[in-house]
């Protein structure tokens, strides 16, 4: 197999990074048309420009699209190489924002900044990394345009071989940093598209980056699955009273504070597989959303949490979450009774605080009212947790249920965990293990495997997931069917998927930086070896 040098991977990465594509902006929308024209100039497609096309996101107000590029060989078997091209914003760079997509200039400017104020351990580590020359900074360089460039180099390398089996399909999608509308629309379009093109999609490689604050051993890793994610939510409904008569009510703030303390890093909501732990649960949003100040304790407080999932079902997650909310309510009532006794008062506290599943709240308020509120919330253009808050509070006020109470549900789009299954999954895993050994030996580095990719990604919409869990998620999610327009068909593409991408440090911060040696030299070779293992004779042994 012919090789294309690391210089090409670097050049293509810098071209992709130079074109801004911040999520939710016109730059993100214009990136796909630009990328089509740019890809048509690259070796695999210069003579076949019709094999590069866009896949629009239906109904998207920004008119965003994904980009597909097909490199053909013999037969129908096809491996998908995919990643996102959107990035997070650049205003966090401050005065260096104009350099955020110019890595070489940014490195010099960051070093100058860090010479004067490398106050934290992260800043000092970044200063040392940039001085050493092994790392390059820039928005989107690590997350994840260097992964896209590595895939394109691997494809060019593969396409240069006249004796090749199978096909490679490159997919670059928007919106991974928000709601994954790119990946979700691609999943719906691909089956019919593959049938028309005569392709059998047998495996996918996602190209997302890993973060490693050490020597790179954890970053040089192919993930054989992916973590999932749910956003459990709680609406704490108290019994408001004037601050001068506080013993006559139950402060929703006190109730929610107990819930927040109970859930943060709770072991019953944490999971691990094969000795690798997913991130523990943590609070993401909290507020009473009152329009103005008064001297009355808050009646309702809304909060939602990040909960990573591995093997546990949504029903199991909600059951554990509900138990934590119930225990928190029991404990705060005990504490308030004790304090009131110490004050010589007689508090008007209930015997218990009921925990109400969102589905029960919807039944109490009526399906018609729920649909009306969900449609109005979606029309406001706010994010999904805010839509779910508006719907939940509106239904509470229409339900006639008595306070106090805690309403539990889910506050956003689900990301399902994906694992390798079946014969194709086993074939991909074997190809990965051979590729890590072969590419590692060739480049003199150790490349490992890990059970799962630790952050949410588009793998959840590509991989082999348990689609049967969607019904439980839908019943618990206020915005389902309105702000979340989940397709009626498959929840995911259903092909075996692994993650093989670059590594670096501090993504989504001004210190985001890429380990260039691995991204530009090792990763394209690793991807090419994985592809050969799946499509070629190297993957046929059992």
Coordinates of C-alpha atoms in Angstrom, one line a residue:
X1 CA 0.0 0.0 0.0
X2 CA 1.4 3.4 -0.9
X3 CA 1.7 6.0 1.8
X4 CA 0.9 9.7 2.0
X5 CA 3.2 11.6 4.3
X6 CA 2.4 13.3 7.6
X7 CA 2.9 16.6 5.8
X8 CA -0.3 16.0 3.9
X9 CA -2.3 15.3 7.0
X10 CA -1.0 18.5 8.6
X11 CA -1.8 20.6 5.5
X12 CA -5.3 19.2 5.2
X13 CA -6.0 19.7 8.9
X14 CA -4.9 23.3 8.8
X15 CA -7.1 24.0 5.7
X16 CA -10.1 22.5 7.6
X17 CA -9.4 24.5 10.7
X18 CA -8.9 27.8 8.9
X19 CA -12.5 27.6 7.8
X20 CA -14.6 28.6 10.8
X21 CA -17.6 26.4 11.6
X22 CA -18.9 27.5 15.0
X23 CA -22.1 25.6 15.9
X24 CA -25.3 27.4 15.3
X25 CA -23.8 30.1 13.0
X26 CA -23.8 30.9 9.3
X27 CA -20.2 29.7 9.2
X28 CA -21.4 26.2 10.2
X29 CA -24.1 26.3 7.5
X30 CA -21.6 27.4 4.8
X31 CA -19.0 24.8 5.7
X32 CA -20.7 21.9 3.9
X33 CA -20.8 23.6 0.4
X34 CA -17.2 24.7 0.8
X35 CA -16.2 21.2 1.9
X36 CA -17.8 19.6 -1.2
X37 CA -15.8 21.9 -3.5
X38 CA -12.6 21.3 -1.5
X39 CA -13.0 17.5 -1.4
X40 CA -13.5 17.4 -5.2
X41 CA -10.0 18.7 -5.6
X42 CA -8.4 15.9 -3.5
X43 CA -6.9 12.7 -5.1
X44 CA -9.8 10.3 -4.6
X45 CA -12.4 12.5 -6.1
X46 CA -10.7 14.9 -8.6
X47 CA -11.6 12.4 -11.4
X48 CA -15.0 11.6 -9.9
X49 CA -16.5 14.7 -8.4
X50 CA -20.0 13.3 -8.5
X51 CA -19.0 10.9 -5.7
X52 CA -19.0 13.9 -3.3
X53 CA -22.4 15.3 -2.3
X54 CA -24.4 16.8 0.5
X55 CA -27.1 15.4 2.7
X56 CA -29.3 18.3 3.9
X57 CA -30.8 18.4 7.4
X58 CA -34.6 18.5 6.8
X59 CA -36.4 21.5 8.1
X60 CA -33.2 23.1 9.6
X61 CA -33.6 26.9 9.9
X62 CA -29.9 27.3 9.2
X63 CA -30.0 25.0 6.2
X64 CA -27.1 22.9 7.4
X65 CA -26.0 19.7 5.6
X66 CA -23.7 16.8 6.0
X67 CA -21.1 15.9 3.4
X68 CA -20.6 12.4 1.9
X69 CA -17.7 11.3 -0.2
X70 CA -17.4 7.8 -1.6
X71 CA -14.2 5.9 -2.6
X72 CA -15.1 2.8 -4.6
X73 CA -13.3 -0.5 -4.7
X74 CA -14.6 -4.1 -5.5
X75 CA -17.9 -5.3 -4.1
X76 CA -20.6 -3.9 -1.9
X77 CA -19.0 -4.0 1.6
X78 CA -18.4 -0.5 2.9
X79 CA -16.7 1.1 5.9
X80 CA -17.9 4.5 7.0
X81 CA -15.3 7.0 8.3
X82 CA -17.2 9.8 10.1
X83 CA -16.8 12.9 12.3
X84 CA -18.3 16.3 12.9
X85 CA -17.1 19.6 11.5
X86 CA -18.8 22.0 13.8
X87 CA -16.9 23.6 16.7
X88 CA -17.7 25.4 19.9
X89 CA -17.5 29.2 19.9
X90 CA -14.2 31.1 19.9
X91 CA -15.0 34.2 22.1
X92 CA -13.5 32.4 25.1
X93 CA -10.1 33.2 23.6
X94 CA -10.7 36.9 24.4
X95 CA -8.3 39.2 22.4
X96 CA -6.8 36.1 20.7
X97 CA -10.2 35.1 19.1
X98 CA -9.1 36.3 15.6
X99 CA -6.3 33.7 15.8
X100 CA -8.4 30.8 17.1
X101 CA -8.4 29.2 13.6
X102 CA -4.8 30.0 12.8
X103 CA -2.8 27.4 14.9
X104 CA 0.7 28.6 14.2
X105 CA 0.0 32.2 14.9
X106 CA -2.1 31.2 17.9
X107 CA 0.8 29.1 19.4
X108 CA 3.1 32.1 19.4
X109 CA 0.4 34.4 20.9
X110 CA -0.6 31.8 23.5
X111 CA 3.0 31.4 24.6
X112 CA 3.4 35.1 25.0
X113 CA 0.2 35.2 27.1
X114 CA 1.2 32.2 29.2
X115 CA 4.7 33.7 29.9
X116 CA 2.9 36.4 31.9
X117 CA 0.1 34.6 33.5
X118 CA 0.5 30.8 33.7
X119 CA -1.1 30.7 37.1
X120 CA -2.9 27.4 37.2
X121 CA -1.5 23.9 36.7
X122 CA -3.4 23.6 33.4
X123 CA -1.9 26.8 32.1
X124 CA 1.6 25.8 33.1
X125 CA 1.2 22.4 31.4
X126 CA -0.1 24.1 28.3
X127 CA 2.9 26.5 28.3
X128 CA 5.3 23.5 28.6
X129 CA 3.5 21.6 25.9
X130 CA 3.6 24.5 23.4
X131 CA 7.2 25.2 24.1
X132 CA 8.1 21.6 23.5
X133 CA 6.7 21.7 20.0
X134 CA 4.7 18.4 20.2
X135 CA 1.4 20.2 20.5
X136 CA -0.5 22.7 18.4
X137 CA -3.4 24.9 19.6
X138 CA -6.5 26.0 17.8
X139 CA -10.3 25.8 17.9
X140 CA -11.4 22.6 16.2
X141 CA -7.9 21.3 15.7
X142 CA -8.3 18.6 18.3
X143 CA -12.1 18.5 18.3
X144 CA -12.2 17.3 15.7
X145 CA -10.9 18.4 12.3
X146 CA -7.6 16.6 12.6
X147 CA -9.6 13.4 12.8
X148 CA -11.4 14.3 9.6
X149 CA -8.1 15.0 7.9
X150 CA -6.6 11.7 9.1
X151 CA -9.6 9.9 7.6
X152 CA -9.1 11.7 4.2
X153 CA -5.4 10.8 4.2
X154 CA -6.3 7.1 4.9
X155 CA -8.8 7.1 2.1
X156 CA -6.4 8.7 -0.4
X157 CA -3.9 6.0 0.7
X158 CA -6.4 3.3 0.3
X159 CA -7.7 4.6 -3.1
X160 CA -4.2 4.7 -4.5
X161 CA -4.0 0.9 -4.3
X162 CA -5.4 -0.6 -7.5
X163 CA -6.0 -3.9 -5.8
X164 CA -8.6 -3.0 -3.2
X165 CA -11.8 -4.7 -1.9
X166 CA -14.8 -2.9 -0.7
X167 CA -15.6 0.8 -0.4
X168 CA -15.0 3.7 1.9
X169 CA -17.7 6.3 2.7
X170 CA -16.6 9.6 4.3
X171 CA -19.2 11.5 6.3
X172 CA -18.7 14.9 7.8
X173 CA -21.7 16.1 9.8
X174 CA -22.8 19.3 11.6
X175 CA -24.2 20.0 15.0
X176 CA -22.5 17.3 17.1
X177 CA -21.8 20.0 19.7
X178 CA -25.5 20.6 20.2
X179 CA -28.3 18.2 19.2
X180 CA -26.7 16.0 16.5
X181 CA -29.1 16.9 13.8
X182 CA -26.5 16.1 11.2
X183 CA -25.9 12.5 12.4
X184 CA -29.6 11.9 13.0
X185 CA -30.6 13.1 9.5
X186 CA -27.8 11.0 8.0
X187 CA -29.1 7.9 9.8
X188 CA -32.5 8.4 8.2
X189 CA -31.1 9.0 4.7
X190 CA -28.3 6.5 4.5
X191 CA -30.2 3.1 4.2
X192 CA -32.0 4.2 1.0
X193 CA -28.9 6.0 -0.3
X194 CA -26.7 2.9 0.3
X195 CA -29.2 0.7 -1.5
X196 CA -29.2 3.0 -4.5
X197 CA -25.4 3.1 -4.6
X198 CA -25.1 -0.7 -4.1
X199 CA -23.4 -0.4 -0.7
X200 CA -23.5 -2.7 2.3
X201 CA -22.6 -0.7 5.4
X202 CA -20.6 -3.2 7.6
X203 CA -18.7 -1.0 10.0
X204 CA -18.0 2.6 11.0
X205 CA -15.1 4.4 12.6
X206 CA -15.9 7.6 14.4
X207 CA -13.0 10.1 14.6
X208 CA -13.5 12.0 17.8
X209 CA -10.7 13.0 20.0
X210 CA -9.6 11.7 23.4
X211 CA -8.1 13.9 26.2
X212 CA -5.0 12.7 28.0
X213 CA -3.2 14.9 30.6
X214 CA -0.4 12.4 30.9
X215 CA 2.0 10.8 28.5
X216 CA -0.5 9.9 25.8
X217 CA -1.0 6.3 26.7
X218 CA -4.7 6.9 27.4
X219 CA -5.1 9.1 24.3
X220 CA -3.6 6.5 21.9
X221 CA -6.6 4.3 22.2
X222 CA -9.4 2.9 20.0
X223 CA -12.7 2.7 21.9
X224 CA -14.8 -0.4 21.3
X225 CA -18.1 1.2 22.3
X226 CA -19.5 4.4 23.6
X227 CA -21.1 5.8 26.7
X228 CA -24.7 6.9 26.6
X229 CA -26.2 10.0 28.2
X230 CA -29.6 11.0 29.8
X231 CA -30.6 14.3 31.4
X232 CA -32.8 13.4 34.4
X233 CA -34.8 16.4 35.6
X234 CA -36.7 17.4 38.8
X235 CA -39.3 20.0 39.4
X236 CA -39.4 20.6 43.2
X237 CA -42.8 22.1 44.1
X238 CA -42.9 23.6 47.6
X239 CA -45.6 25.3 49.7
X240 CA -44.7 29.0 49.5
X241 CA -45.1 31.3 52.5
X242 CA -44.0 34.9 53.3
X243 CA -40.5 35.0 54.7
X244 CA -41.8 36.4 57.9
X245 CA -43.9 33.2 58.3
X246 CA -41.4 30.7 57.0
X247 CA -42.5 27.9 59.3
X248 CA -45.9 27.9 57.6
X249 CA -44.5 26.6 54.3
X250 CA -42.0 24.4 52.6
X251 CA -39.3 26.2 50.6
X252 CA -38.8 24.6 47.2
X253 CA -35.2 25.9 47.4
X254 CA -34.5 23.8 50.5
X255 CA -36.1 20.8 48.9
X256 CA -34.1 21.1 45.7
X257 CA -30.9 21.8 47.6
X258 CA -31.3 18.5 49.4
X259 CA -31.9 16.8 46.0
X260 CA -28.8 18.4 44.5
X261 CA -26.6 17.3 47.3
X262 CA -28.0 13.8 47.2
X263 CA -27.4 13.3 43.5
X264 CA -24.0 14.9 43.0
X265 CA -21.5 12.0 42.2
X266 CA -24.1 9.5 43.6
X267 CA -22.7 6.0 43.3
X268 CA -26.2 4.6 42.4
X269 CA -26.2 6.6 39.2
X270 CA -22.6 5.8 38.3
X271 CA -21.4 2.9 36.1
X272 CA -18.2 1.1 35.1
X273 CA -17.4 -1.5 32.5
X274 CA -14.2 -3.7 32.5
X275 CA -12.7 -1.4 35.2
X276 CA -13.3 1.8 33.2
X277 CA -15.7 4.2 34.9
X278 CA -18.0 6.6 33.2
X279 CA -18.2 10.2 34.6
X280 CA -20.4 10.3 37.7
X281 CA -23.7 12.3 37.7
X282 CA -23.4 16.1 38.1
X283 CA -25.8 19.0 38.1
X284 CA -26.0 21.0 34.8
X285 CA -28.8 23.5 35.4
X286 CA -30.7 25.0 38.4
X287 CA -33.1 27.9 38.8
X288 CA -36.4 29.2 40.1
X289 CA -37.2 31.3 37.0
X290 CA -39.3 33.8 38.9
X291 CA -40.0 37.0 37.0
X292 CA -39.4 39.4 39.9
X293 CA -38.3 39.7 43.5
X294 CA -40.8 39.4 46.3
X295 CA -40.5 38.3 49.9
X296 CA -42.1 34.9 49.4
X297 CA -40.1 31.7 49.4
X298 CA -39.9 30.2 45.9
X299 CA -42.7 27.8 44.9
X300 CA -41.0 25.9 42.2
X301 CA -37.3 25.1 41.4
X302 CA -36.2 23.3 38.2
X303 CA -32.9 21.3 37.9
X304 CA -31.4 18.7 35.5
X305 CA -28.4 16.5 35.7
X306 CA -25.9 14.8 33.4
X307 CA -26.0 11.0 33.8
X308 CA -23.8 8.7 31.8
X309 CA -25.1 5.3 31.0
X310 CA -23.4 2.0 30.0
X311 CA -25.4 -1.1 30.6
X312 CA -28.2 0.3 32.6
X313 CA -31.6 0.9 30.9
X314 CA -33.5 4.3 31.1
X315 CA -36.1 2.8 33.4
X316 CA -33.3 1.7 35.8
X317 CA -31.7 5.1 35.7
X318 CA -35.0 6.8 36.4
X319 CA -35.8 4.4 39.2
X320 CA -32.4 5.1 40.9
X321 CA -32.9 8.9 40.3
X322 CA -36.4 8.8 41.8
X323 CA -35.1 6.9 44.9
X324 CA -32.4 9.6 45.4
X325 CA -35.1 12.3 45.2
X326 CA -37.3 10.5 47.6
X327 CA -34.5 10.0 50.1
X328 CA -33.5 13.7 49.8
X329 CA -37.1 14.8 50.6
X330 CA -37.3 12.5 53.6
X331 CA -34.0 13.8 55.0
X332 CA -34.8 17.5 54.5
X333 CA -38.2 17.0 56.3
X334 CA -36.5 15.4 59.2
X335 CA -33.9 18.2 59.3
X336 CA -36.5 21.0 59.2
X337 CA -38.6 19.4 61.9
X338 CA -35.6 19.2 64.2
X339 CA -34.7 22.8 63.5
X340 CA -38.2 24.0 64.0
X341 CA -38.3 22.2 67.4
X342 CA -35.1 23.9 68.4
X343 CA -36.7 27.2 67.5
X344 CA -39.8 26.4 69.6
X345 CA -42.0 26.5 66.5
X346 CA -44.7 24.3 65.1
X347 CA -43.9 23.8 61.4
X348 CA -46.6 23.1 58.8
X349 CA -44.7 20.3 57.2
X350 CA -46.2 17.3 55.3
X351 CA -45.6 13.7 56.3
X352 CA -43.9 13.1 53.0
X353 CA -43.2 14.7 49.6
X354 CA -44.6 12.6 46.8
X355 CA -42.4 11.9 43.8
X356 CA -44.4 12.1 40.6
X357 CA -43.2 10.6 37.3
X358 CA -43.6 13.0 34.3
X359 CA -45.9 10.5 32.6
X360 CA -48.3 10.6 35.6
X361 CA -48.3 14.5 35.5
X362 CA -49.1 14.4 31.8
X363 CA -52.1 12.1 32.4
X364 CA -53.3 14.3 35.2
X365 CA -53.2 17.5 33.1
X366 CA -54.4 15.8 29.9
X367 CA -52.7 14.9 26.6
X368 CA -54.2 17.9 24.8
X369 CA -52.8 20.4 27.2
X370 CA -49.4 18.6 27.1
X371 CA -49.3 18.9 23.3
X372 CA -50.3 22.5 23.4
X373 CA -47.6 23.4 25.8
X374 CA -44.9 21.4 24.0
X375 CA -45.8 23.0 20.7
X376 CA -45.6 26.5 22.3
X377 CA -42.3 25.7 24.0
X378 CA -40.7 24.4 20.7
X379 CA -41.9 27.6 18.9
X380 CA -39.9 29.8 21.4
X381 CA -36.6 28.5 20.0
X382 CA -35.1 27.8 23.4
X383 CA -32.9 24.8 24.2
X384 CA -34.4 21.5 25.1
X385 CA -34.0 21.6 28.9
X386 CA -35.7 25.0 28.9
X387 CA -38.5 23.6 26.7
X388 CA -38.9 20.7 29.2
X389 CA -39.1 23.1 32.1
X390 CA -41.8 25.2 30.5
X391 CA -43.9 22.2 29.7
X392 CA -43.5 20.6 33.1
X393 CA -44.3 23.8 35.0
X394 CA -47.3 24.4 32.7
X395 CA -48.6 20.9 33.2
X396 CA -48.1 21.2 37.0
X397 CA -50.3 24.3 37.1
X398 CA -53.0 22.6 35.0
X399 CA -52.9 19.3 36.8
X400 CA -54.7 20.0 40.0
X401 CA -52.1 17.9 41.9
X402 CA -51.4 19.1 45.4
X403 CA -48.1 20.5 46.7
X404 CA -45.5 19.7 47.8
X405 CA -44.2 17.3 45.2
X406 CA -41.2 16.4 43.1
X407 CA -41.8 15.8 39.4
X408 CA -39.1 13.6 37.7
X409 CA -38.5 13.2 34.0
X410 CA -35.9 13.6 31.3
X411 CA -34.9 17.0 29.9
X412 CA -33.3 16.4 26.6
X413 CA -32.4 14.2 23.6
X414 CA -31.0 10.8 24.6
X415 CA -27.7 9.4 23.6
X416 CA -27.7 5.6 23.7
X417 CA -24.7 3.5 24.6
X418 CA -23.4 1.4 21.7
X419 CA -21.5 -1.9 21.8
X420 CA -20.0 -4.3 19.3
X421 CA -22.4 -7.2 18.6
X422 CA -22.7 -10.1 16.2
X423 CA -20.3 -11.3 13.5
X424 CA -19.7 -7.9 12.0
X425 CA -19.0 -6.5 15.4
X426 CA -16.5 -9.3 16.1
X427 CA -14.8 -8.7 12.8
X428 CA -14.4 -5.0 13.5
X429 CA -13.0 -5.7 16.9
X430 CA -10.4 -8.2 15.5
X431 CA -9.5 -5.7 12.8
X432 CA -9.0 -3.0 15.4
X433 CA -6.7 -5.2 17.6
X434 CA -4.6 -6.2 14.6
X435 CA -4.4 -2.6 13.4
X436 CA -3.3 -1.2 16.8
X437 CA -0.5 -3.8 17.0
X438 CA 0.6 -3.3 13.4
X439 CA 0.5 0.6 13.4
X440 CA 2.0 0.7 16.8
X441 CA 4.9 -1.4 15.9
X442 CA 5.5 0.5 12.7
X443 CA 5.6 3.9 14.5
X444 CA 7.2 2.7 17.7
X445 CA 4.3 3.6 20.0
X446 CA 1.8 1.6 22.1
X447 CA -1.8 1.9 20.8
X448 CA -4.4 0.4 23.1
X449 CA -8.1 -0.3 23.2
X450 CA -10.6 0.8 25.8
X451 CA -14.1 -0.5 26.5
X452 CA -15.9 2.7 25.6
X453 CA -15.6 6.3 24.4
X454 CA -16.1 8.4 27.5
X455 CA -17.9 11.4 26.0
X456 CA -21.2 11.6 24.1
X457 CA -20.8 11.5 20.4
X458 CA -22.5 10.7 17.1
X459 CA -21.6 7.0 17.7
X460 CA -24.9 6.8 19.6
X461 CA -26.7 7.3 16.3
X462 CA -24.5 5.1 14.2
X463 CA -23.9 2.0 16.4
X464 CA -25.6 -1.1 17.6
X465 CA -27.9 0.2 20.2
X466 CA -30.9 -1.0 22.1
X467 CA -33.7 0.8 20.3
X468 CA -36.3 -0.8 22.6
X469 CA -35.4 1.7 25.3
X470 CA -36.8 4.6 23.2
X471 CA -40.4 4.1 24.4
X472 CA -39.4 4.6 28.1
X473 CA -37.4 7.7 27.2
X474 CA -40.2 9.2 25.2
X475 CA -42.7 8.7 28.0
X476 CA -40.5 10.6 30.4
X477 CA -39.5 13.5 28.1
X478 CA -41.8 16.5 28.0
X479 CA -40.5 17.8 24.6
X480 CA -40.8 14.5 22.8
X481 CA -42.6 14.7 19.5
X482 CA -42.2 18.5 19.4
X483 CA -38.9 20.0 20.3
X484 CA -37.4 16.5 19.9
X485 CA -38.7 15.3 16.6
X486 CA -37.4 11.7 16.9
X487 CA -37.7 9.7 13.7
X488 CA -40.3 6.9 13.6
X489 CA -37.8 4.5 12.0
X490 CA -34.6 3.2 13.4
X491 CA -33.0 4.9 16.4
X492 CA -29.5 4.4 14.9
X493 CA -27.8 3.1 11.8
X494 CA -27.1 -0.1 13.6
X495 CA -23.6 -0.8 12.2
X496 CA -20.7 -1.8 14.5
X497 CA -18.8 1.4 15.4
X498 CA -15.5 2.2 17.1
X499 CA -13.8 5.4 17.8
X500 CA -10.3 6.1 16.6
X501 CA -9.3 9.7 16.7
X502 CA -6.5 12.1 17.7
X503 CA -5.6 13.0 21.3
X504 CA -4.7 16.2 23.1
X505 CA -5.6 18.3 26.0
X506 CA -8.2 20.9 27.2
X507 CA -10.7 20.8 24.3
X508 CA -13.5 23.4 24.5
X509 CA -11.1 25.8 26.2
X510 CA -8.6 28.4 24.9
X511 CA -5.8 25.9 25.8
X512 CA -7.2 23.2 23.4
X513 CA -4.2 21.6 21.7
X514 CA -3.4 18.6 19.5
X515 CA -0.6 16.1 19.8
X516 CA 0.6 16.5 16.3
X517 CA 2.9 13.5 15.9
X518 CA 0.0 11.0 16.7
X519 CA -2.6 12.9 14.6
X520 CA -0.5 13.6 11.5
X521 CA 1.7 10.4 11.4
X522 CA 0.2 7.6 13.4
X523 CA -3.6 8.1 13.1
X524 CA -3.9 8.0 9.3
X525 CA -1.9 4.7 9.2
X526 CA -4.0 3.3 12.0
X527 CA -7.2 4.1 10.2
X528 CA -5.9 2.5 7.0
X529 CA -5.0 -0.7 8.8
X530 CA -8.5 -0.9 10.4
X531 CA -10.1 -0.5 7.0
X532 CA -7.9 -3.2 5.5
X533 CA -8.7 -5.5 8.4
X534 CA -12.5 -5.1 7.8
X535 CA -12.5 -5.1 4.0
X536 CA -9.4 -7.1 3.0
X537 CA -8.2 -10.6 3.5
X538 CA -6.6 -9.5 6.8
X539 CA -10.1 -9.5 8.3
X540 CA -11.2 -13.0 7.0
X541 CA -9.6 -15.2 9.6
X542 CA -11.7 -16.4 12.5

